[in-house]
Amino acid sequence: MIDVSSPADLPRIGFAAWSGSGKTTLLKGVIPALRARGLRPAIIKHAHHEFDVDKPGKDSFELRHAGADQMLVASGRRYALMVETPETDDGRVPDLDMLCSRLDPQRSDLILVEGFKQWELPKIEVHRPSLGKTPLYREIDGVIAVATDAATLDFDGPLLPINDPDAIAAFIIDYLNIHP
């Protein structure tokens, strides 16, 4: 595994696209392809709306809503930390560096970032012309490749086959120069 001392040392690559383009579907294929190559990816996903991973009626939900700023729920198999962030409840994109700092660098080899398209990091755009949306690489910085089902695009970089997560995993490994 890759030897890092902090989450800031973990290599990152983003996946950016318009909603409905298939970022999550693609990542669901890329993650096992990376794991098959001996890598342990961590994921940070941006949600554009208020969300909750807890359920009303559960003790953890009730304790958090009673005023706990942090709620850690743990079992023998997993744990989840929920942190209230009312100071950033203004619609702004959360700070990606702060979120990355919350990851355990001993448990991951790289960070895959879904969303955060305005953040400065290398990105793979997921583009499906059938959605009728303009490509993001014309509007945002950092797009290093486009995963697409288009035969051609006016992109000056690699076009990756959107339905081939193994090829995308290989591109990520080469681009980030990760040696599992």
PDB file of C-alpha atoms in Angstrom:
ATOM      1  CA  MET A   1       0.000   0.000   0.000  1.00  0.00           C
ATOM      2  CA  ILE A   2       0.991   3.605  -0.426  1.00  0.00           C
ATOM      3  CA  ASP A   3       2.783   5.078   2.585  1.00  0.00           C
ATOM      4  CA  VAL A   4       1.274   8.439   3.585  1.00  0.00           C
ATOM      5  CA  SER A   5       1.292  10.312   6.841  1.00  0.00           C
ATOM      6  CA  SER A   6      -1.797  12.468   6.399  1.00  0.00           C
ATOM      7  CA  PRO A   7      -4.912  12.644   4.233  1.00  0.00           C
ATOM      8  CA  ALA A   8      -3.376  15.678   2.500  1.00  0.00           C
ATOM      9  CA  ASP A   9      -0.730  13.294   1.110  1.00  0.00           C
ATOM     10  CA  LEU A  10      -3.318  11.031  -0.515  1.00  0.00           C
ATOM     11  CA  PRO A  11      -3.633  11.535  -4.274  1.00  0.00           C
ATOM     12  CA  ARG A  12      -7.039  12.857  -5.368  1.00  0.00           C
ATOM     13  CA  ILE A  13      -8.982  12.797  -8.583  1.00  0.00           C
ATOM     14  CA  GLY A  14     -12.447  14.180  -9.153  1.00  0.00           C
ATOM     15  CA  PHE A  15     -15.417  13.071 -11.213  1.00  0.00           C
ATOM     16  CA  ALA A  16     -17.461  15.978 -12.517  1.00  0.00           C
ATOM     17  CA  ALA A  17     -20.627  15.991 -14.601  1.00  0.00           C
ATOM     18  CA  TRP A  18     -24.090  17.349 -14.932  1.00  0.00           C
ATOM     19  CA  SER A  19     -26.665  15.638 -12.729  1.00  0.00           C
ATOM     20  CA  GLY A  20     -27.921  12.422 -14.299  1.00  0.00           C
ATOM     21  CA  SER A  21     -24.763  11.791 -16.338  1.00  0.00           C
ATOM     22  CA  GLY A  22     -23.844   8.643 -14.418  1.00  0.00           C
ATOM     23  CA  LYS A  23     -21.025   9.681 -12.060  1.00  0.00           C
ATOM     24  CA  THR A  24     -22.156   7.352  -9.297  1.00  0.00           C
ATOM     25  CA  THR A  25     -22.826   4.479 -11.710  1.00  0.00           C
ATOM     26  CA  LEU A  26     -19.350   4.872 -13.169  1.00  0.00           C
ATOM     27  CA  LEU A  27     -17.741   5.028  -9.713  1.00  0.00           C
ATOM     28  CA  LYS A  28     -19.580   1.833  -8.733  1.00  0.00           C
ATOM     29  CA  GLY A  29     -17.557   0.142 -11.483  1.00  0.00           C
ATOM     30  CA  VAL A  30     -14.264   2.009 -10.991  1.00  0.00           C
ATOM     31  CA  ILE A  31     -14.065   1.258  -7.243  1.00  0.00           C
ATOM     32  CA  PRO A  32     -13.966  -2.550  -7.636  1.00  0.00           C
ATOM     33  CA  ALA A  33     -11.569  -2.167 -10.596  1.00  0.00           C
ATOM     34  CA  LEU A  34      -9.175  -0.189  -8.384  1.00  0.00           C
ATOM     35  CA  ARG A  35      -9.594  -2.685  -5.529  1.00  0.00           C
ATOM     36  CA  ALA A  36      -8.820  -5.557  -7.927  1.00  0.00           C
ATOM     37  CA  ARG A  37      -5.501  -3.789  -8.576  1.00  0.00           C
ATOM     38  CA  GLY A  38      -4.727  -3.681  -4.844  1.00  0.00           C
ATOM     39  CA  LEU A  39      -5.824  -0.097  -4.137  1.00  0.00           C
ATOM     40  CA  ARG A  40      -8.135   1.140  -1.383  1.00  0.00           C
ATOM     41  CA  PRO A  41     -10.116   4.140  -2.609  1.00  0.00           C
ATOM     42  CA  ALA A  42     -11.865   6.566  -0.287  1.00  0.00           C
ATOM     43  CA  ILE A  43     -14.822   8.537  -1.624  1.00  0.00           C
ATOM     44  CA  ILE A  44     -15.992  12.053  -0.886  1.00  0.00           C
ATOM     45  CA  LYS A  45     -19.328  12.893  -2.489  1.00  0.00           C
ATOM     46  CA  HIS A  46     -20.894  16.325  -2.638  1.00  0.00           C
ATOM     47  CA  ALA A  47     -24.652  16.503  -2.102  1.00  0.00           C
ATOM     48  CA  HIS A  48     -26.412  19.541  -3.515  1.00  0.00           C
ATOM     49  CA  HIS A  49     -29.189  19.404  -0.962  1.00  0.00           C
ATOM     50  CA  GLU A  50     -29.736  18.750   2.693  1.00  0.00           C
ATOM     51  CA  PHE A  51     -29.356  15.073   3.426  1.00  0.00           C
ATOM     52  CA  ASP A  52     -29.415  12.794   6.417  1.00  0.00           C
ATOM     53  CA  VAL A  53     -27.875   9.352   6.825  1.00  0.00           C
ATOM     54  CA  ASP A  54     -29.817   8.795  10.018  1.00  0.00           C
ATOM     55  CA  LYS A  55     -33.495   7.983  10.489  1.00  0.00           C
ATOM     56  CA  PRO A  56     -36.088   9.646  12.700  1.00  0.00           C
ATOM     57  CA  GLY A  57     -36.899   7.450  15.663  1.00  0.00           C
ATOM     58  CA  LYS A  58     -33.399   5.996  15.949  1.00  0.00           C
ATOM     59  CA  ASP A  59     -31.521   6.907  19.142  1.00  0.00           C
ATOM     60  CA  SER A  60     -28.653   8.509  17.228  1.00  0.00           C
ATOM     61  CA  PHE A  61     -31.046  10.714  15.250  1.00  0.00           C
ATOM     62  CA  GLU A  62     -32.857  11.795  18.397  1.00  0.00           C
ATOM     63  CA  LEU A  63     -29.618  12.560  20.264  1.00  0.00           C
ATOM     64  CA  ARG A  64     -28.252  14.582  17.360  1.00  0.00           C
ATOM     65  CA  HIS A  65     -31.473  16.537  17.051  1.00  0.00           C
ATOM     66  CA  ALA A  66     -31.395  17.127  20.806  1.00  0.00           C
ATOM     67  CA  GLY A  67     -28.277  19.211  20.202  1.00  0.00           C
ATOM     68  CA  ALA A  68     -25.210  17.001  19.794  1.00  0.00           C
ATOM     69  CA  ASP A  69     -22.884  18.676  17.281  1.00  0.00           C
ATOM     70  CA  GLN A  70     -21.157  15.352  16.631  1.00  0.00           C
ATOM     71  CA  MET A  71     -22.714  11.913  16.751  1.00  0.00           C
ATOM     72  CA  LEU A  72     -20.641   8.777  16.263  1.00  0.00           C
ATOM     73  CA  VAL A  73     -22.569   5.543  15.867  1.00  0.00           C
ATOM     74  CA  ALA A  74     -20.524   2.358  16.057  1.00  0.00           C
ATOM     75  CA  SER A  75     -20.942  -1.371  15.790  1.00  0.00           C
ATOM     76  CA  GLY A  76     -18.465  -4.211  15.438  1.00  0.00           C
ATOM     77  CA  ARG A  77     -18.612  -3.836  11.630  1.00  0.00           C
ATOM     78  CA  ARG A  78     -18.639  -0.061  10.955  1.00  0.00           C
ATOM     79  CA  TYR A  79     -18.977   3.388  12.385  1.00  0.00           C
ATOM     80  CA  ALA A  80     -20.433   6.636  11.099  1.00  0.00           C
ATOM     81  CA  LEU A  81     -19.654  10.118  12.320  1.00  0.00           C
ATOM     82  CA  MET A  82     -22.276  12.786  11.677  1.00  0.00           C
ATOM     83  CA  VAL A  83     -21.161  16.357  12.274  1.00  0.00           C
ATOM     84  CA  GLU A  84     -23.521  19.308  12.172  1.00  0.00           C
ATOM     85  CA  THR A  85     -22.164  22.238  10.162  1.00  0.00           C
ATOM     86  CA  PRO A  86     -24.627  25.081  10.660  1.00  0.00           C
ATOM     87  CA  GLU A  87     -21.857  27.646  10.140  1.00  0.00           C
ATOM     88  CA  THR A  88     -21.647  26.567   6.496  1.00  0.00           C
ATOM     89  CA  ASP A  89     -25.374  26.173   5.939  1.00  0.00           C
ATOM     90  CA  ASP A  90     -25.433  28.914   3.307  1.00  0.00           C
ATOM     91  CA  GLY A  91     -25.419  26.757   0.173  1.00  0.00           C
ATOM     92  CA  ARG A  92     -21.656  26.987  -0.320  1.00  0.00           C
ATOM     93  CA  VAL A  93     -19.684  23.938  -1.359  1.00  0.00           C
ATOM     94  CA  PRO A  94     -17.987  22.450   1.707  1.00  0.00           C
ATOM     95  CA  ASP A  95     -14.213  22.761   2.022  1.00  0.00           C
ATOM     96  CA  LEU A  96     -12.749  19.713   0.285  1.00  0.00           C
ATOM     97  CA  ASP A  97      -9.410  19.973   2.098  1.00  0.00           C
ATOM     98  CA  MET A  98     -11.193  19.930   5.460  1.00  0.00           C
ATOM     99  CA  LEU A  99     -13.264  16.913   4.398  1.00  0.00           C
ATOM    100  CA  CYS A 100     -10.162  15.064   3.175  1.00  0.00           C
ATOM    101  CA  SER A 101      -8.482  15.753   6.525  1.00  0.00           C
ATOM    102  CA  ARG A 102     -11.211  13.703   8.215  1.00  0.00           C
ATOM    103  CA  LEU A 103     -10.186  10.540   6.366  1.00  0.00           C
ATOM    104  CA  ASP A 104      -7.815   7.975   7.866  1.00  0.00           C
ATOM    105  CA  PRO A 105      -4.788   7.920   5.524  1.00  0.00           C
ATOM    106  CA  GLN A 106      -3.792   4.467   6.771  1.00  0.00           C
ATOM    107  CA  ARG A 107      -7.005   2.997   5.366  1.00  0.00           C
ATOM    108  CA  SER A 108      -6.899   4.445   1.838  1.00  0.00           C
ATOM    109  CA  ASP A 109      -4.505   4.886  -1.064  1.00  0.00           C
ATOM    110  CA  LEU A 110      -6.354   7.573  -3.008  1.00  0.00           C
ATOM    111  CA  ILE A 111      -9.433   9.771  -2.800  1.00  0.00           C
ATOM    112  CA  LEU A 112     -12.107   9.759  -5.487  1.00  0.00           C
ATOM    113  CA  VAL A 113     -14.136  12.962  -5.317  1.00  0.00           C
ATOM    114  CA  GLU A 114     -17.641  13.034  -6.781  1.00  0.00           C
ATOM    115  CA  GLY A 115     -18.879  16.531  -7.503  1.00  0.00           C
ATOM    116  CA  PHE A 116     -16.907  19.545  -6.258  1.00  0.00           C
ATOM    117  CA  LYS A 117     -16.559  20.530  -9.924  1.00  0.00           C
ATOM    118  CA  GLN A 118     -15.354  24.053  -9.095  1.00  0.00           C
ATOM    119  CA  TRP A 119     -12.651  22.767  -6.734  1.00  0.00           C
ATOM    120  CA  GLU A 120      -9.052  22.806  -7.934  1.00  0.00           C
ATOM    121  CA  LEU A 121      -8.093  19.183  -8.539  1.00  0.00           C
ATOM    122  CA  PRO A 122      -7.658  16.970 -11.590  1.00  0.00           C
ATOM    123  CA  LYS A 123     -11.048  15.813 -12.866  1.00  0.00           C
ATOM    124  CA  ILE A 124     -12.505  13.213 -15.167  1.00  0.00           C
ATOM    125  CA  GLU A 125     -15.661  14.582 -16.733  1.00  0.00           C
ATOM    126  CA  VAL A 126     -18.507  12.126 -17.272  1.00  0.00           C
ATOM    127  CA  HIS A 127     -20.248  13.303 -20.442  1.00  0.00           C
ATOM    128  CA  ARG A 128     -23.191  11.781 -22.273  1.00  0.00           C
ATOM    129  CA  PRO A 129     -24.173  13.787 -25.376  1.00  0.00           C
ATOM    130  CA  SER A 130     -27.632  12.180 -25.294  1.00  0.00           C
ATOM    131  CA  LEU A 131     -28.469  14.375 -22.255  1.00  0.00           C
ATOM    132  CA  GLY A 132     -28.200  17.473 -24.423  1.00  0.00           C
ATOM    133  CA  LYS A 133     -25.889  19.311 -21.993  1.00  0.00           C
ATOM    134  CA  THR A 134     -22.773  21.195 -23.024  1.00  0.00           C
ATOM    135  CA  PRO A 135     -19.514  19.607 -21.900  1.00  0.00           C
ATOM    136  CA  LEU A 136     -18.185  20.940 -18.599  1.00  0.00           C
ATOM    137  CA  TYR A 137     -14.578  21.000 -19.828  1.00  0.00           C
ATOM    138  CA  ARG A 138     -15.518  24.190 -21.665  1.00  0.00           C
ATOM    139  CA  GLU A 139     -16.593  25.829 -18.395  1.00  0.00           C
ATOM    140  CA  ILE A 140     -14.432  24.457 -15.572  1.00  0.00           C
ATOM    141  CA  ASP A 141     -10.724  24.038 -14.964  1.00  0.00           C
ATOM    142  CA  GLY A 142      -8.892  20.819 -14.249  1.00  0.00           C
ATOM    143  CA  VAL A 143     -10.579  18.366 -16.638  1.00  0.00           C
ATOM    144  CA  ILE A 144      -7.811  15.956 -17.617  1.00  0.00           C
ATOM    145  CA  ALA A 145      -9.959  13.350 -19.418  1.00  0.00           C
ATOM    146  CA  VAL A 146     -13.551  12.774 -20.478  1.00  0.00           C
ATOM    147  CA  ALA A 147     -15.365   9.484 -19.877  1.00  0.00           C
ATOM    148  CA  THR A 148     -17.949   9.426 -22.636  1.00  0.00           C
ATOM    149  CA  ASP A 149     -19.988   7.346 -25.038  1.00  0.00           C
ATOM    150  CA  ALA A 150     -19.408   9.931 -27.792  1.00  0.00           C
ATOM    151  CA  ALA A 151     -17.353   8.858 -30.789  1.00  0.00           C
ATOM    152  CA  THR A 152     -15.593  12.225 -30.909  1.00  0.00           C
ATOM    153  CA  LEU A 153     -15.447  15.435 -28.877  1.00  0.00           C
ATOM    154  CA  ASP A 154     -13.513  18.671 -29.329  1.00  0.00           C
ATOM    155  CA  PHE A 155     -11.583  17.900 -26.142  1.00  0.00           C
ATOM    156  CA  ASP A 156      -7.799  18.151 -26.268  1.00  0.00           C
ATOM    157  CA  GLY A 157      -7.094  15.160 -24.047  1.00  0.00           C
ATOM    158  CA  PRO A 158      -7.938  11.510 -23.503  1.00  0.00           C
ATOM    159  CA  LEU A 159     -11.455  10.255 -24.214  1.00  0.00           C
ATOM    160  CA  LEU A 160     -12.167   7.274 -21.975  1.00  0.00           C
ATOM    161  CA  PRO A 161     -14.850   4.664 -22.676  1.00  0.00           C
ATOM    162  CA  ILE A 162     -17.624   5.429 -20.182  1.00  0.00           C
ATOM    163  CA  ASN A 163     -18.693   1.768 -20.056  1.00  0.00           C
ATOM    164  CA  ASP A 164     -15.200   0.432 -19.307  1.00  0.00           C
ATOM    165  CA  PRO A 165     -14.411   1.018 -15.620  1.00  0.00           C
ATOM    166  CA  ASP A 166     -11.207  -1.056 -15.953  1.00  0.00           C
ATOM    167  CA  ALA A 167      -9.836   1.364 -18.552  1.00  0.00           C
ATOM    168  CA  ILE A 168     -10.765   4.315 -16.334  1.00  0.00           C
ATOM    169  CA  ALA A 169      -9.121   2.677 -13.295  1.00  0.00           C
ATOM    170  CA  ALA A 170      -5.959   2.101 -15.364  1.00  0.00           C
ATOM    171  CA  PHE A 171      -6.005   5.761 -16.456  1.00  0.00           C
ATOM    172  CA  ILE A 172      -6.334   6.918 -12.831  1.00  0.00           C
ATOM    173  CA  ILE A 173      -3.423   4.728 -11.717  1.00  0.00           C
ATOM    174  CA  ASP A 174      -1.241   6.004 -14.563  1.00  0.00           C
ATOM    175  CA  TYR A 175      -2.235   9.644 -14.129  1.00  0.00           C
ATOM    176  CA  LEU A 176      -1.712   9.668 -10.347  1.00  0.00           C
ATOM    177  CA  ASN A 177       1.409   7.501 -10.724  1.00  0.00           C
ATOM    178  CA  ILE A 178       0.203   5.126  -8.043  1.00  0.00           C
ATOM    179  CA  HIS A 179       2.056   1.868  -7.645  1.00  0.00           C
ATOM    180  CA  PRO A 180       0.043  -0.569  -5.545  1.00  0.00           C
TER     181      PRO A 180
END
